[in-house]
XYZ file of C-alpha atoms in Angstrom:
297
model
C 163.096 119.266 74.960
C 159.581 120.515 74.176
C 157.599 117.597 72.709
C 156.713 117.821 69.031
C 152.986 117.149 69.215
C 150.828 116.430 66.226
C 148.047 118.686 67.507
C 150.409 121.658 67.574
C 151.759 120.923 64.102
C 148.425 120.353 62.372
C 146.251 122.817 64.320
C 143.175 120.618 63.957
C 141.047 118.704 66.421
C 142.356 115.150 66.733
C 140.315 112.008 67.481
C 140.412 110.041 70.720
C 142.601 106.923 70.455
C 141.165 103.718 71.909
C 144.056 102.044 73.731
C 144.053 98.354 74.670
C 146.725 97.626 77.290
C 147.169 93.880 77.850
C 149.425 93.386 80.841
C 148.738 96.818 82.288
C 151.077 96.573 85.295
C 152.753 99.952 85.635
C 156.540 99.924 85.670
C 157.321 103.551 85.014
C 155.348 105.867 82.772
C 152.676 104.456 80.480
C 153.858 104.207 76.894
C 150.790 106.170 75.823
C 151.261 108.929 78.434
C 151.804 111.573 75.701
C 148.210 110.967 74.598
C 146.799 110.903 78.132
C 148.275 114.304 78.955
C 146.350 115.775 76.000
C 143.092 113.932 76.797
C 143.486 112.052 73.519
C 143.308 108.472 74.831
C 140.767 106.169 76.404
C 142.299 103.046 77.930
C 140.995 99.528 78.455
C 143.451 97.380 80.376
C 143.873 93.795 81.539
C 145.879 92.981 84.669
C 145.248 89.704 86.541
C 147.630 90.244 89.484
C 145.233 91.120 92.324
C 147.081 93.902 94.134
C 148.121 95.599 90.901
C 144.587 95.354 89.511
C 143.218 96.944 92.684
C 145.661 99.823 92.370
C 144.864 100.341 88.686
C 141.114 100.182 89.249
C 141.384 103.089 91.708
C 143.190 105.217 89.141
C 141.253 108.337 88.147
C 140.826 109.139 84.495
C 139.695 107.500 81.234
C 140.538 103.956 82.347
C 138.621 100.671 82.450
C 140.403 97.599 83.810
C 139.610 93.884 83.834
C 141.237 91.202 86.027
C 140.931 88.490 83.361
C 143.797 86.195 82.423
C 143.719 86.326 78.633
C 144.689 83.199 76.742
C 143.213 80.317 74.781
C 140.118 79.933 76.951
C 139.721 77.224 79.585
C 141.909 76.219 82.508
C 145.620 76.979 82.610
C 148.467 77.300 85.101
C 149.850 80.668 86.135
C 153.506 80.370 87.113
C 153.923 82.954 89.866
C 157.507 84.130 90.119
C 159.551 85.792 92.832
C 159.367 89.061 90.922
C 155.665 89.439 90.022
C 156.399 91.043 86.653
C 157.940 87.764 85.423
C 154.840 85.640 86.180
C 153.456 83.880 83.124
C 151.185 81.209 81.726
C 154.446 79.719 80.452
C 157.019 78.065 82.687
C 160.355 79.886 82.998
C 163.293 77.917 81.585
C 166.182 77.877 84.086
C 168.512 76.261 81.523
C 168.300 79.443 79.436
C 167.728 82.082 82.105
C 170.610 81.044 84.352
C 173.093 81.541 81.524
C 172.820 85.300 82.017
C 173.704 87.884 84.614
C 171.004 89.461 86.863
C 168.113 87.249 85.659
C 168.000 83.945 87.527
C 165.361 81.237 87.784
C 167.028 79.218 90.542
C 166.904 79.508 94.350
C 167.234 81.532 96.393
C 166.693 84.884 94.736
C 166.179 84.582 90.970
C 163.547 86.933 89.580
C 162.134 84.092 87.456
C 162.089 81.617 90.362
C 158.629 80.008 90.452
C 157.235 80.389 93.975
C 153.689 79.195 93.267
C 151.542 77.596 90.582
C 147.935 78.746 90.434
C 145.126 77.168 88.438
C 143.370 79.957 86.513
C 140.509 80.310 84.066
C 141.627 82.040 80.882
C 139.427 84.130 78.610
C 139.815 84.550 74.859
C 140.335 88.185 73.893
C 137.513 88.078 71.349
C 135.158 86.671 74.014
C 135.416 89.642 76.399
C 131.939 91.245 76.337
C 131.612 94.928 75.564
C 135.264 95.432 74.638
C 135.744 98.641 72.658
C 137.437 98.239 69.283
C 141.057 99.329 69.820
C 143.110 101.597 67.616
C 146.346 100.899 69.481
C 147.302 97.675 71.261
C 150.151 97.417 73.731
C 150.771 93.886 75.018
C 153.322 92.491 77.467
C 152.352 89.195 79.093
C 155.700 87.461 79.480
C 155.848 85.126 76.523
C 152.111 84.539 76.054
C 151.564 87.464 73.667
C 151.059 85.298 70.579
C 148.585 83.057 72.399
C 146.509 86.090 73.386
C 146.501 87.703 69.940
C 145.827 84.412 68.141
C 142.542 84.261 70.044
C 141.674 87.877 69.301
C 141.623 88.327 65.506
C 138.405 90.340 65.549
C 139.788 92.685 68.197
C 143.078 92.952 66.337
C 141.340 93.823 63.072
C 140.509 97.378 64.167
C 144.029 98.263 65.355
C 146.385 100.421 63.317
C 149.436 100.109 65.616
C 150.505 97.191 67.830
C 153.367 97.207 70.323
C 154.256 93.760 71.632
C 157.081 92.472 73.756
C 159.099 89.872 71.845
C 161.943 87.567 72.763
C 164.762 86.376 70.547
C 165.673 83.449 72.833
C 163.139 81.318 74.760
C 163.104 82.674 78.309
C 160.047 80.496 78.930
C 159.602 76.877 77.877
C 157.931 76.417 74.478
C 157.771 80.178 74.045
C 157.016 81.645 70.610
C 159.782 83.986 69.496
C 159.982 87.197 67.488
C 159.822 85.412 64.136
C 156.615 83.636 65.105
C 154.979 86.902 66.122
C 156.128 88.655 62.956
C 154.691 85.889 60.755
C 151.359 85.981 62.586
C 150.985 89.751 62.460
C 151.968 89.818 58.800
C 149.068 87.449 58.134
C 146.825 89.936 59.963
C 147.949 92.791 57.724
C 150.748 94.348 59.801
C 154.376 95.103 58.991
C 157.269 95.581 61.383
C 158.058 99.250 61.896
C 160.732 99.371 64.603
C 162.233 97.708 67.674
C 162.514 99.749 70.865
C 163.776 99.067 74.399
C 166.105 96.416 73.029
C 167.559 94.494 75.963
C 169.999 91.748 76.780
C 172.440 90.588 79.428
C 175.986 89.376 79.688
C 176.710 85.654 79.775
C 177.761 84.719 83.303
C 180.079 85.754 84.849
C 180.864 88.607 82.460
C 179.046 91.878 83.038
C 179.490 95.625 82.991
C 180.465 96.512 86.550
C 178.968 99.986 86.151
C 175.644 98.564 84.931
C 175.061 94.789 85.187
C 171.776 95.159 83.287
C 173.602 96.209 80.125
C 174.137 93.560 77.458
C 177.661 92.685 76.419
C 176.728 91.030 73.121
C 173.543 88.959 73.410
C 170.148 90.440 72.560
C 167.277 88.804 74.477
C 164.131 90.884 74.070
C 162.602 94.093 72.759
C 159.314 95.845 72.214
C 158.338 95.462 68.565
C 156.126 98.094 66.960
C 153.958 96.881 64.092
C 151.881 99.133 61.836
C 149.088 98.197 59.491
C 150.519 97.747 56.002
C 151.480 101.153 54.631
C 152.130 100.036 51.024
C 148.772 100.997 49.577
C 145.938 102.153 51.828
C 142.895 100.174 50.696
C 142.403 98.756 54.200
C 142.760 102.112 55.967
C 139.964 104.482 56.947
C 140.504 108.245 56.924
C 140.230 108.303 60.709
C 142.575 105.335 61.011
C 145.254 107.219 59.101
C 144.922 110.214 61.425
C 144.921 108.074 64.567
C 147.990 106.157 63.419
C 149.729 109.456 62.672
C 148.921 110.657 66.190
C 150.192 107.456 67.827
C 153.365 107.296 65.771
C 154.180 110.988 66.122
C 153.506 111.577 69.807
C 154.513 108.171 71.222
C 157.187 106.848 68.855
C 158.523 109.977 67.100
C 158.300 108.214 63.726
C 158.016 111.501 61.889
C 158.782 110.217 58.402
C 156.094 107.538 58.552
C 153.667 110.085 59.996
C 154.243 112.291 56.942
C 153.647 109.281 54.663
C 150.313 108.533 56.364
C 149.167 112.146 56.337
C 150.060 112.493 52.666
C 147.914 109.456 51.839
C 145.012 110.958 53.778
C 145.479 114.342 52.108
C 145.286 112.699 48.677
C 141.851 111.354 49.563
C 140.425 114.430 51.261
C 142.200 117.209 49.347
C 143.773 118.597 52.541
C 147.288 119.760 53.416
C 148.031 118.208 56.797
C 151.241 116.560 55.567
C 152.650 119.918 54.476
C 151.779 121.454 57.852
C 153.488 118.576 59.623
C 156.619 118.854 57.506
C 156.847 122.625 57.973
C 156.557 122.345 61.752
C 159.020 119.453 61.830
C 161.623 121.352 59.847
C 161.381 124.314 62.193
C 161.469 122.639 65.569
C 162.563 119.044 65.757
C 165.825 117.145 65.297
C 165.542 113.705 63.748
C 165.575 111.088 66.554
C 167.429 107.804 66.686
C 165.224 105.079 65.278
C 165.901 102.578 68.046
C 167.064 102.555 71.636
C 168.691 100.146 74.049
C 167.272 99.356 77.462
C 169.981 99.053 80.107
C 167.718 98.879 83.166
C 165.931 95.961 84.879
């Protein structure tokens, strides 16, 4: 399917989106790849795992990476797990994790098995010098997302879209859950837009023999997409509306919300971008599903 790109629909020059990627380890294609391919994104990323940071730092393109461990500031313990992508400032909870197929926090081969504990110095997000004000934040730091964002309100204040990993059950000990994140972001002026990559597992020993990573009934995690409050636009800039439309159209295919944002901008500036978007959408693009399941590791 040919992508339905906002630039093609509107036929105007679009602004560069400042992306902040917290937990920038690459596991597949970057979420914001549709913007990168059009030279419409500039990325600042944080990735503390040494070998992954080294690989990212050598990446050509509009990227700046930092090796900082973001958190509350001060000393903390990094729980290094057998699978590096599960490492966290929080301790994995075997009592919860070992209930489910294919996860595991116990010897010998659980992905969440802690193989080392490393004393690290954490940095508050708002204390990082020279950090560009982000338009779009993507964060995945294995249960510590709320801790990071709580110590970055100034950085968060410029964002129009936030994607954060959330859990519905505590995979890590004392882990904030989806409801905690939603309450915090609501206080910062965001509303929940959609859940994507919704994942779960079967309770042991029951699993799908064709795909053991597929949930049977229990949801465990997802990526939650939050958007700055779209009921009234007093807190939005004209450019913020256009950047949010670009992010939501090209990354998330949220075409109805994109139209709503463009219409609000048109009302201010006496333009007709919303009509252009709707005309192009009607001609070329089927309406997508509004959520998806993730049945892979």
